[in-house]
CSV table of C-alpha atoms in Angstrom, one decimal:
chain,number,residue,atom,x,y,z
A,124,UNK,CA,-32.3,130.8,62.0
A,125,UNK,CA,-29.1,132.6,63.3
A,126,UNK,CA,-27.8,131.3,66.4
A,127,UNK,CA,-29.2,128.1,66.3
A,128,UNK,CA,-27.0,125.1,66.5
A,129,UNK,CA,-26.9,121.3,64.4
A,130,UNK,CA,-26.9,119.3,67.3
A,131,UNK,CA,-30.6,118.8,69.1
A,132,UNK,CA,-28.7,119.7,71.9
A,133,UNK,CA,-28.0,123.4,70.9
A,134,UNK,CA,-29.9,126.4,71.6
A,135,UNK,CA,-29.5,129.4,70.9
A,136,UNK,CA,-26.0,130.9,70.4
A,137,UNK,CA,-22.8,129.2,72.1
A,138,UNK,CA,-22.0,131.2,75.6
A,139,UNK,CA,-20.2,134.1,75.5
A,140,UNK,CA,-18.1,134.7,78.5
A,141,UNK,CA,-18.1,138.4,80.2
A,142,UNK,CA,-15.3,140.6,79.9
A,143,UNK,CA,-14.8,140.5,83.6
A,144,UNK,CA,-14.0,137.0,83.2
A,145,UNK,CA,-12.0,137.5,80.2
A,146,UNK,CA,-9.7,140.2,81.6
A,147,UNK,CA,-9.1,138.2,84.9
A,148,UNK,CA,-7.9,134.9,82.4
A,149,UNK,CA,-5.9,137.2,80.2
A,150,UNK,CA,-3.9,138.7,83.7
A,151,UNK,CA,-2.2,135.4,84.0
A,152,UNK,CA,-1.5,133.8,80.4
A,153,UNK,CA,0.5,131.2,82.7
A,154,UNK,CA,-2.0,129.6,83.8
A,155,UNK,CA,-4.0,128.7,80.8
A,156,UNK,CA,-4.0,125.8,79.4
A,157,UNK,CA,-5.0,127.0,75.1
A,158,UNK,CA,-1.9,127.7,73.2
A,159,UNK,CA,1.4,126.1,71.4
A,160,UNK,CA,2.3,123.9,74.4
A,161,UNK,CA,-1.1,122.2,74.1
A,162,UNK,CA,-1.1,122.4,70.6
A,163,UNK,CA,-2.1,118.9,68.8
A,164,UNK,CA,1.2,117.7,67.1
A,165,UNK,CA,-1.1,117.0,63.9
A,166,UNK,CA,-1.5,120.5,63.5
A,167,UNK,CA,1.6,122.0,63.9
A,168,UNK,CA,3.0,123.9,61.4
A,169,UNK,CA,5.7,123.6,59.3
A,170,UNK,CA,8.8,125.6,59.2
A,171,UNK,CA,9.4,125.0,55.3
A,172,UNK,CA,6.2,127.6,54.9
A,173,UNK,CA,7.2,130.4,57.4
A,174,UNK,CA,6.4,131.5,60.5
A,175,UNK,CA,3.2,130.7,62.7
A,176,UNK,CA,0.0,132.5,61.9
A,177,UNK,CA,-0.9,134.3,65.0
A,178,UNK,CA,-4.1,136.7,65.1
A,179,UNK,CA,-4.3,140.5,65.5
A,180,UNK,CA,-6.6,142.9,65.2
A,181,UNK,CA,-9.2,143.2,62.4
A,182,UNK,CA,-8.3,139.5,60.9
A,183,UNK,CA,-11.2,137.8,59.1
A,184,UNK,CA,-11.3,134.7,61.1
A,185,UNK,CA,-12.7,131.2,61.6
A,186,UNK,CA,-13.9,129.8,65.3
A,187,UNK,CA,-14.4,126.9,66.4
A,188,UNK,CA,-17.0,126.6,68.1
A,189,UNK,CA,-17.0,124.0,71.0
A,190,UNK,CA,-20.1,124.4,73.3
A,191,UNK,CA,-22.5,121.3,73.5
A,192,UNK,CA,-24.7,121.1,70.6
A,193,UNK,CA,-22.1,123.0,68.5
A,194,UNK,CA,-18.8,120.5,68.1
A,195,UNK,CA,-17.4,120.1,64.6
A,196,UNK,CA,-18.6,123.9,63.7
A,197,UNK,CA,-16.4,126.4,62.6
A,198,UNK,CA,-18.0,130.2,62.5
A,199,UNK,CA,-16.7,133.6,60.3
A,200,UNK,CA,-15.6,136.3,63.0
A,201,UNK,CA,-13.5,139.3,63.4
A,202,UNK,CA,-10.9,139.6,66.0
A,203,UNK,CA,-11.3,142.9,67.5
A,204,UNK,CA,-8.4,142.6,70.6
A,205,UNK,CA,-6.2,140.1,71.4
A,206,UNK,CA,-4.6,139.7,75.0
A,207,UNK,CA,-2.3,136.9,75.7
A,208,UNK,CA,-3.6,133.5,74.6
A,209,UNK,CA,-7.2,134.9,73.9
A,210,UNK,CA,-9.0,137.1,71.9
A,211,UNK,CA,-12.0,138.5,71.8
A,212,UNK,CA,-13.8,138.0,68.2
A,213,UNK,CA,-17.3,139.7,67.0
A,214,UNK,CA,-19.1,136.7,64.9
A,215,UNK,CA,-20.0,137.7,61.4
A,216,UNK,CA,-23.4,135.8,61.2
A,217,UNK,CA,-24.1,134.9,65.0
A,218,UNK,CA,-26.5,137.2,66.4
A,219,UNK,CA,-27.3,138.1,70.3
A,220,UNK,CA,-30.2,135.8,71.3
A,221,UNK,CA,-32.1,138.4,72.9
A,222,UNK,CA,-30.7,141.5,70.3
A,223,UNK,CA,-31.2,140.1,66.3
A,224,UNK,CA,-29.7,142.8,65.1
A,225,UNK,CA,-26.4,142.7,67.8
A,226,UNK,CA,-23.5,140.6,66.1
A,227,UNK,CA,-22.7,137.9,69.1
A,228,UNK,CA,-19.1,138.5,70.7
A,229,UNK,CA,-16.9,136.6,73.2
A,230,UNK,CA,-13.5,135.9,74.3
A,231,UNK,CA,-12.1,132.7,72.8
A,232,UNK,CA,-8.7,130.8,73.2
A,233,UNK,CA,-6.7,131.9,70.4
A,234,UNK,CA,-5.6,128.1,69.7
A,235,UNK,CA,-9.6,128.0,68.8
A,236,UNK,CA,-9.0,130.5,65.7
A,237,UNK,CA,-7.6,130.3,62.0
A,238,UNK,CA,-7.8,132.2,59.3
A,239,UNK,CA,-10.9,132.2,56.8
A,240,UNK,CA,-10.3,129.6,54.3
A,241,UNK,CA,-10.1,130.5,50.9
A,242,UNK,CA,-13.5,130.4,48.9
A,243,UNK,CA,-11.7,128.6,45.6
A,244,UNK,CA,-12.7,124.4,46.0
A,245,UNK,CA,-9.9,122.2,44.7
A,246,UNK,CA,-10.4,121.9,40.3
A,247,UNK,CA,-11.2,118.0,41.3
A,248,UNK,CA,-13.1,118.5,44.4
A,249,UNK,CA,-16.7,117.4,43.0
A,250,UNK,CA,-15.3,114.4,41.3
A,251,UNK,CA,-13.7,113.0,44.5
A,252,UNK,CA,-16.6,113.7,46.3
A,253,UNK,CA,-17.4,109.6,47.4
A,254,UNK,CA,-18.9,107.8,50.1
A,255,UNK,CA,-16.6,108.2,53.4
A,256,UNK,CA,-15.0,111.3,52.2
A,257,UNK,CA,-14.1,114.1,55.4
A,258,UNK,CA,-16.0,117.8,53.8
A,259,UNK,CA,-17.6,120.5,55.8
A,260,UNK,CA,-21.2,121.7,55.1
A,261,UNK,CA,-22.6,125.2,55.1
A,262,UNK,CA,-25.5,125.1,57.8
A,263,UNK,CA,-26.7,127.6,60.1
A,264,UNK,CA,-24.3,130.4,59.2
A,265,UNK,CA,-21.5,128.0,59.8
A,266,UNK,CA,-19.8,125.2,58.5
A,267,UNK,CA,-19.5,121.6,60.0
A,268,UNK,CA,-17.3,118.9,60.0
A,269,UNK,CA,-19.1,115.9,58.0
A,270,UNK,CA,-18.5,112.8,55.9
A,271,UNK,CA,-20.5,112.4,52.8
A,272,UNK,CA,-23.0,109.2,53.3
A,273,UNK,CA,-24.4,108.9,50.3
A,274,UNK,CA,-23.6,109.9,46.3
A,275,UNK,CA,-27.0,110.8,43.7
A,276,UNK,CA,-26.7,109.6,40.5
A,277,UNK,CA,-24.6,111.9,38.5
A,278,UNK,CA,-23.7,113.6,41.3
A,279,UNK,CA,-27.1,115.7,41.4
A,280,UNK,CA,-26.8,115.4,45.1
A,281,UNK,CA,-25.5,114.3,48.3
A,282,UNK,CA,-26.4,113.0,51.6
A,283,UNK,CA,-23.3,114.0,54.3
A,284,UNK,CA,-24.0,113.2,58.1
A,285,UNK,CA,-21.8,113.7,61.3
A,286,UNK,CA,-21.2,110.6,64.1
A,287,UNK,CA,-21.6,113.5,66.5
A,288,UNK,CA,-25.4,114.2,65.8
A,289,UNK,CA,-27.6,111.5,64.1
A,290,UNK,CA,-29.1,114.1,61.8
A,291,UNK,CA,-28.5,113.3,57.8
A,292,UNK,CA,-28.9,116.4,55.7
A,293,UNK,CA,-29.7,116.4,51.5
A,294,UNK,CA,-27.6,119.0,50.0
A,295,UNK,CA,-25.7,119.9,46.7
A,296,UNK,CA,-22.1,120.2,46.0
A,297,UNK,CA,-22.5,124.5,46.4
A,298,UNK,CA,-23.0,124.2,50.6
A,299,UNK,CA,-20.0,121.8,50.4
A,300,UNK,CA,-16.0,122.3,50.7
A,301,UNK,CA,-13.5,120.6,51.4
A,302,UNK,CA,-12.5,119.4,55.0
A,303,UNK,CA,-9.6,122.3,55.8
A,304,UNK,CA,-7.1,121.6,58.2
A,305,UNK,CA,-5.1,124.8,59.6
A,306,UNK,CA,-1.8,123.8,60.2
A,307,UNK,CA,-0.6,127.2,62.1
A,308,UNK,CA,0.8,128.4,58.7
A,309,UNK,CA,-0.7,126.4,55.8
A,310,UNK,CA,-3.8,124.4,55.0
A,311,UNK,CA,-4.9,120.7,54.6
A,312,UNK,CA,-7.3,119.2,52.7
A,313,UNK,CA,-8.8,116.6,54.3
A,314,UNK,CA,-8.8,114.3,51.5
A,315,UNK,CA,-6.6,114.3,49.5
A,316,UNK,CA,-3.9,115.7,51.9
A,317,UNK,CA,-1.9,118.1,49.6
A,318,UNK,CA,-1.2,121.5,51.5
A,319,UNK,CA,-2.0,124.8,50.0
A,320,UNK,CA,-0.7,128.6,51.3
A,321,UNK,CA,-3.4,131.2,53.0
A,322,UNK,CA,-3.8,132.5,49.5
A,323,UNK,CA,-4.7,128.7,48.1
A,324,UNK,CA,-1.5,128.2,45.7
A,325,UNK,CA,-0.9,124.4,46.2
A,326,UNK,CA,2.3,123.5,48.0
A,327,UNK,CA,4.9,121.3,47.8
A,328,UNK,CA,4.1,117.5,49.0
A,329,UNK,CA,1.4,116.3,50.7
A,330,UNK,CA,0.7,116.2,54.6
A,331,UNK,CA,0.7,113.2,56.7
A,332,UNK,CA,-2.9,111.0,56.9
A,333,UNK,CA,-4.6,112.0,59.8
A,334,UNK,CA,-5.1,109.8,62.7
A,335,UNK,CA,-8.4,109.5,63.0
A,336,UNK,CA,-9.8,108.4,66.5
A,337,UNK,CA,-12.1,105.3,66.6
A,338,UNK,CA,-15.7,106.0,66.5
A,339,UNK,CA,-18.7,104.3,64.9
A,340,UNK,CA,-19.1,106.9,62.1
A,341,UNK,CA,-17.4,104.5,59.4
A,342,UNK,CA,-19.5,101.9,60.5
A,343,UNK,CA,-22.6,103.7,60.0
A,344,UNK,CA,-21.7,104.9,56.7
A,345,UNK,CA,-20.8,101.7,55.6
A,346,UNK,CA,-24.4,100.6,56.5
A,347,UNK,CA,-26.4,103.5,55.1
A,348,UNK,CA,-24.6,103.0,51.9
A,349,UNK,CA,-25.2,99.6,51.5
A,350,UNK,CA,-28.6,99.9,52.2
A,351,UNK,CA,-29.3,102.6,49.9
């Protein structure tokens, strides 16, 4: 259902702070902590493609979403104000948990936001799909950071799976897409690392490999694919 997160540790739809809050953040940008100077070096972007994306009111965004229960999501918004390093976004498929037909809003840092990625997949993207591979899977309105764990035989399916939650979820190659990486003014596939433009013409070279912080996911995936 709608507002209803992956993790067993989710429920109902990630907190959304009041505007009182909001405003008293937004009166002294100094002192937050979101923003370029915190900015992940991975993801900065790169001056060969233009200036930094920054968002404004009425852009069709993504969020992600960080509360517990909810981390590796990324949900469809709006922005409807910005004010400093924050903006206040109306979700596209999150309802209020107490109003169904309310869209959920809240005030988010603004380093939390990109744009929507473009729907197009990749011409090779199902081939590539193998065991290990980053994608991002459409559940629960959103879409999730995943690796694929498992490959059907002629690719009639797949089995993808998160270190974060120890759910495993059956799907097909429609609920997947690649693992998009904003870079503050082009995008990353996961994979295979080449960069495309917000409008998803492919650009020149391809980005760095990620460094990927040690966890136990590999490790797992190596075992469930061995075993299957």
């Amino acid at each position: 259902g709608k507002g209803k997160g992956k993790g067993a540790a989710a429920s109902g739809a990630p907190a959304a702070e009041g505007d009182a809050e909001a405003e008293s953040k937004e009166d002294a940008p100094g002192d937050s902590e979101s923003g370029s100077e915190s900015e992940d070096d991975e993801f900065k972007p790169d001056p060969a493609f233009g200036a930094k994306w920054e968002p404004v009111f009425g852009d069709k965004i993504e969020v992600q979403v960080k509360d517990e229960g909810w981390e590796g999501s990324w949900y469809a918004a709006e922005v409807r104000k910005v004010r400093g390093a924050r903006a206040h976004v109306r979700y596209a498929d999150l309802m209020e948990e107490y109003d169904s037909r309310k869209h959920l809003e809240s005030w988010v840092d603004s380093s939390d936001l990109r744009p929507q990625p473009h729907e197009a997949k990749p011409s090779d993207f199902e081939r590539k799909l193998a065991v290990g591979a980053p994608v991002q899977f459409q559940l629960n309105d959103g879409w999730w950071e995943v690796r694929v764990v498992s490959v059907k035989k002629g690719r009639a399916g797949f089995t993808v799976g998160s270190h974060l939650y120890a759910e495993r979820h059956e799907t097909t190659v429609a609920k997947l897409r690649p693992d998009w990486e904003w870079h503050g003014n082009h995008w990353v596939e996961g994979s295979s690392r080449k960069r495309f433009d917000k409008k998803g013409e492919v650009l020149e070279g391809l980005a760095l490999p990620r460094r990927v912080k040690k966890d136990d996911s590999d490790d797992e995936i190596k075992a469930e694919a061995e075993a299957a």
